mmCIF file of C-alpha atoms in Angstrom:
data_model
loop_
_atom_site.group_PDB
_atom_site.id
_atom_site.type_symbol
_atom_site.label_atom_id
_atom_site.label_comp_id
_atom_site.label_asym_id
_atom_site.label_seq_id
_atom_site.Cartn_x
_atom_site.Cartn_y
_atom_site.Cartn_z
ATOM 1 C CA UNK A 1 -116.768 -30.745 13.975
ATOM 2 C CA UNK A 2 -116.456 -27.189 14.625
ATOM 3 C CA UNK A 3 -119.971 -26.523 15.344
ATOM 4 C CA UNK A 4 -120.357 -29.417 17.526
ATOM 5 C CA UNK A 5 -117.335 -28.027 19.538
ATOM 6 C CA UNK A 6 -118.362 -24.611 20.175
ATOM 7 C CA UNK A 7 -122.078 -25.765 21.170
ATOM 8 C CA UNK A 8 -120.393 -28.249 23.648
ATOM 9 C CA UNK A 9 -118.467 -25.796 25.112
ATOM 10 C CA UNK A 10 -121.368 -23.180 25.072
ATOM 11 C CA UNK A 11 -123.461 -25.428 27.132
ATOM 12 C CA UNK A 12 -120.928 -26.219 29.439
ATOM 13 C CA UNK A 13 -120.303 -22.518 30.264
ATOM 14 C CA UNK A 14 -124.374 -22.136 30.208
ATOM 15 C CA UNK A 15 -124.387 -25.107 33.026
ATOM 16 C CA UNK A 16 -121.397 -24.344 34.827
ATOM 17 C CA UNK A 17 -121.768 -28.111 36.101
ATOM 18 C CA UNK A 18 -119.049 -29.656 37.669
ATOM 19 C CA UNK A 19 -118.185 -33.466 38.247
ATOM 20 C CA UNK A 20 -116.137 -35.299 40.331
ATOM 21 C CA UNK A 21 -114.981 -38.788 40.379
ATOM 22 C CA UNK A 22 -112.836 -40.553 43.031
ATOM 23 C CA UNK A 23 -109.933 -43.172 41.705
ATOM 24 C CA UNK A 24 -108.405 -45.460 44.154
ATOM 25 C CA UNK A 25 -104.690 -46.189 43.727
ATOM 26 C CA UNK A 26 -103.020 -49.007 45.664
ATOM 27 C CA UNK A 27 -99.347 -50.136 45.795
ATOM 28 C CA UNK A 28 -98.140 -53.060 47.020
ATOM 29 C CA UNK A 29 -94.141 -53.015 48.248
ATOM 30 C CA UNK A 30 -93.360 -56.300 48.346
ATOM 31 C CA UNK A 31 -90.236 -57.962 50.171
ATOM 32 C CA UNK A 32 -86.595 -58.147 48.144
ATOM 33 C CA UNK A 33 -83.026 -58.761 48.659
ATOM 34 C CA UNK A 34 -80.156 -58.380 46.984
ATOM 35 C CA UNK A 35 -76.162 -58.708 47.342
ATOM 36 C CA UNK A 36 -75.539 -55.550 45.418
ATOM 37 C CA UNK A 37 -71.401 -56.285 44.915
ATOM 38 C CA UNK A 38 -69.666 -59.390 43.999
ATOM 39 C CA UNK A 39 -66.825 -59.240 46.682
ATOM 40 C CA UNK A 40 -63.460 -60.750 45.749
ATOM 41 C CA UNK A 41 -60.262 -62.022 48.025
ATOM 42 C CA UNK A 42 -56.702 -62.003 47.426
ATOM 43 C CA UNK A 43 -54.626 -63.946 50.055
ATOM 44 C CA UNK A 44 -50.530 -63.502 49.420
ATOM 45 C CA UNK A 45 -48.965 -66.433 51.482
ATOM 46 C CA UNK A 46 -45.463 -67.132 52.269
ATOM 47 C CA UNK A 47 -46.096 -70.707 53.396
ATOM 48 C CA UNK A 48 -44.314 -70.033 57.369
ATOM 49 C CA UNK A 49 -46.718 -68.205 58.787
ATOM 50 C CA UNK A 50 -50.754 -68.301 58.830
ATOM 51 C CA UNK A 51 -52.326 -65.436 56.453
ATOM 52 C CA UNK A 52 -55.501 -63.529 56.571
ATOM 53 C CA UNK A 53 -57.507 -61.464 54.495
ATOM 54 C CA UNK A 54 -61.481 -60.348 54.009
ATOM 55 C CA UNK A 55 -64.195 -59.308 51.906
ATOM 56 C CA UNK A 56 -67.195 -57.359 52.669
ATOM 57 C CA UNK A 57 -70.884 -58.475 51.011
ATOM 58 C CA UNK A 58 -73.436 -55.689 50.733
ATOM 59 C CA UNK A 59 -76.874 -56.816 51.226
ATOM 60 C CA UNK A 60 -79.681 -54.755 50.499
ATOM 61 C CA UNK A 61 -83.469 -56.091 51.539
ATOM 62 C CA UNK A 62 -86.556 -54.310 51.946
ATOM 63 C CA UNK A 63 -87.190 -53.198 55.101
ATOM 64 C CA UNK A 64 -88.052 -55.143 58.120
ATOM 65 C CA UNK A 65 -87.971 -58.521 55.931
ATOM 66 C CA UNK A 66 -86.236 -61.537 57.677
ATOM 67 C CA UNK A 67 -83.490 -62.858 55.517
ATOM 68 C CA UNK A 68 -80.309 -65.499 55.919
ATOM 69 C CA UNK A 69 -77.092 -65.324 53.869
ATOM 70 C CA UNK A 70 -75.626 -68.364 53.152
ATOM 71 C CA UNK A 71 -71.662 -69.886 51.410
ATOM 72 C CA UNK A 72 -71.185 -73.084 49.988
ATOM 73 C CA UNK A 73 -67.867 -74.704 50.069
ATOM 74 C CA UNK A 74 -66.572 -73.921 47.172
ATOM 75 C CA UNK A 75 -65.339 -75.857 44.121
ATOM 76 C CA UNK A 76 -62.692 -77.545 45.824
ATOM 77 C CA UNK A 77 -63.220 -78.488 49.451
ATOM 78 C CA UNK A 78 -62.675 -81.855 50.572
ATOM 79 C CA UNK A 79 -64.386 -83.528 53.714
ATOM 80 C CA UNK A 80 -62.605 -81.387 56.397
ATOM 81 C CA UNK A 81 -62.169 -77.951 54.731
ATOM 82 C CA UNK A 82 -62.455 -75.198 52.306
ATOM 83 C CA UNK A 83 -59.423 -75.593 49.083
ATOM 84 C CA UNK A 84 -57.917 -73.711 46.255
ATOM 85 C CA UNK A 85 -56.616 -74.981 43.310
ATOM 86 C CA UNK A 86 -53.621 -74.201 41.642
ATOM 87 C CA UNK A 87 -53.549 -75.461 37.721
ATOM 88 C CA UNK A 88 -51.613 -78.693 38.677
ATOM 89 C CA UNK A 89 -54.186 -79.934 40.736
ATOM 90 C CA UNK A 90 -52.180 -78.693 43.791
ATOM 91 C CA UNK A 91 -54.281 -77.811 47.243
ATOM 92 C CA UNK A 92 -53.993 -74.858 49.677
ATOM 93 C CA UNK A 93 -56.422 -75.220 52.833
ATOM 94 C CA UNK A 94 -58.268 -71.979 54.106
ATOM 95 C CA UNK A 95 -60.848 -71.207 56.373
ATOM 96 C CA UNK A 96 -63.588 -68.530 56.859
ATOM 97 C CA UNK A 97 -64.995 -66.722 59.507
ATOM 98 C CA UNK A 98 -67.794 -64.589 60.525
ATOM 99 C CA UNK A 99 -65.602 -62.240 62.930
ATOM 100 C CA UNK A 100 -62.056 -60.911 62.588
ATOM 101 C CA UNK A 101 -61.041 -62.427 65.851
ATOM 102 C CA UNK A 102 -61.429 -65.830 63.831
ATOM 103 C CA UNK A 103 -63.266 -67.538 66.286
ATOM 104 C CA UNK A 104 -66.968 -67.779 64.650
ATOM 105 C CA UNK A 105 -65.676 -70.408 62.057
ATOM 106 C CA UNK A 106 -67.892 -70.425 58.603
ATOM 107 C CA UNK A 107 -68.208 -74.196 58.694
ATOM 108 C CA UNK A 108 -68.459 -76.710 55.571
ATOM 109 C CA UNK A 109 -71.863 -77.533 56.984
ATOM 110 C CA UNK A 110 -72.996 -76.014 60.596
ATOM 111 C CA UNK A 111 -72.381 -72.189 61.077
ATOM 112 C CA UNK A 112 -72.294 -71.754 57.234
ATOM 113 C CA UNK A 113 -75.291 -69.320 57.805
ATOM 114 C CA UNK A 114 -75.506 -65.079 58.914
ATOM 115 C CA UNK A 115 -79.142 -63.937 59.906
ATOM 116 C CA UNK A 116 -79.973 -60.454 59.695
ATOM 117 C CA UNK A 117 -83.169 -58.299 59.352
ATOM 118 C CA UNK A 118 -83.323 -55.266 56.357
ATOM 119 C CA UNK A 119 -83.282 -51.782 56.964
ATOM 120 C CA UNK A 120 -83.819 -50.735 53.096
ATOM 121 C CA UNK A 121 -80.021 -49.457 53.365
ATOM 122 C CA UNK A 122 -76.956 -51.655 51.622
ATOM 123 C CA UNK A 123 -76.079 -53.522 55.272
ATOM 124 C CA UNK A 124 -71.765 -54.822 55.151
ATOM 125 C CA UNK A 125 -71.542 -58.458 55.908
ATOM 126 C CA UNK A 126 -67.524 -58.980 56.583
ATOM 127 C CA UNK A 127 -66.172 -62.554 55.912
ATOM 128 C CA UNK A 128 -62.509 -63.252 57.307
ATOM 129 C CA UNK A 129 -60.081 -65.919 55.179
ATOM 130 C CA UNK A 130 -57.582 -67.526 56.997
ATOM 131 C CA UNK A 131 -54.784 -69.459 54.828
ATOM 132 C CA UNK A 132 -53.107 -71.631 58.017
ATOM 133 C CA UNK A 133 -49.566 -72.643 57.561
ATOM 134 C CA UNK A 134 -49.589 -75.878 59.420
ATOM 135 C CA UNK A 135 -52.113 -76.865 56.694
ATOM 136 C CA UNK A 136 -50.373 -76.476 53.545
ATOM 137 C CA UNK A 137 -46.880 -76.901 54.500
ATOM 138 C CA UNK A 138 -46.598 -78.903 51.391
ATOM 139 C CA UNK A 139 -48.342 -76.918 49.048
ATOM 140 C CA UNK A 140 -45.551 -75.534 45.715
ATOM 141 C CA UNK A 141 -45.624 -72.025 45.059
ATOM 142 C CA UNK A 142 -48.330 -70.981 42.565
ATOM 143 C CA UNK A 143 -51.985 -68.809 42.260
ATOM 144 C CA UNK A 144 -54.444 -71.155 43.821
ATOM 145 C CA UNK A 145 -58.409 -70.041 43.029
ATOM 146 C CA UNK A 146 -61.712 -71.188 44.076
ATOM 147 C CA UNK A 147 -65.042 -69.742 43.662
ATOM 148 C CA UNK A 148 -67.768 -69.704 46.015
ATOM 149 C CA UNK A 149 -71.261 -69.063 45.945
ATOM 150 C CA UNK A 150 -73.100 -67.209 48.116
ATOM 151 C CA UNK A 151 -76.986 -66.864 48.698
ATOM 152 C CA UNK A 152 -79.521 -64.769 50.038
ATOM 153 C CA UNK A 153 -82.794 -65.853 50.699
ATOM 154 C CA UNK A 154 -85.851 -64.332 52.478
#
């Protein structure tokens, strides 16, 4: 092995030769999103007066691709709104909105939808909760939850 090592290398330094070869390397980005938190909202409530609250989503999508962000209803809703449930099987009423003027409702199933376009930055979606007190006026004191979903898709 040694001998066939040190005439290789003899003959290369007798030649001097030198080759090249050309490799092609491609990459393909292609498009993504994510919601890179998993927001949460706590709502305290008196039951007199209407209460408010937000949470932010972060989306994060590749730039320049197209996507819509979408929430479902929740576990609880009923024809007509958006509910949480309290262990007894009690109901308070809220409502979401795109804007914190509470005007751009986040309907059960028109407006339910934000539209955006990436920048390959983490872009802040803001949702607004309201809890209204002319809608649970009869609701008994307790922790009411629901859980919504929330999709991204591009």
């Amino acid at each position: 092995m040694k001998k066939s090592l040190l005439a290789l290398l003899s003959a290369s330094v007798a030649f001097g030769a030198t080759v090249d070869q050309n490799t092609t390397i491609q990459a393909t980005a292609d498009t993504g999103c994510s919601i890179s938190n998993s927001p949460s909202l706590s709502i305290s409530w008196n039951g007199f007066a209407d209460a408010t609250g937000n949470f932010t989503l972060q989306v994060l999508c590749t730039s320049g691709t197209p996507y819509t962000v979408s929430i479902d209803n929740g576990q609880n809703a009923d024809s007509t709104s958006r509910r949480a449930k309290d262990t007894s099987n009690n109901y308070v009423r809220y409502r979401l909105y795109w804007d914190s003027g509470y005007t751009q409702e986040i309907g059960l199933t028109t407006g339910n939808t934000w539209s955006g376009t990436g920048s390959g930055s983490t872009q802040n979606i803001n949702v607004y909760a309201k809890v209204l007190a002319g809608e649970n006026q009869t609701a008994p004191q307790g922790t009411y939850t629901d859980t919504l979903t929330i999709t991204i898709t591009w």
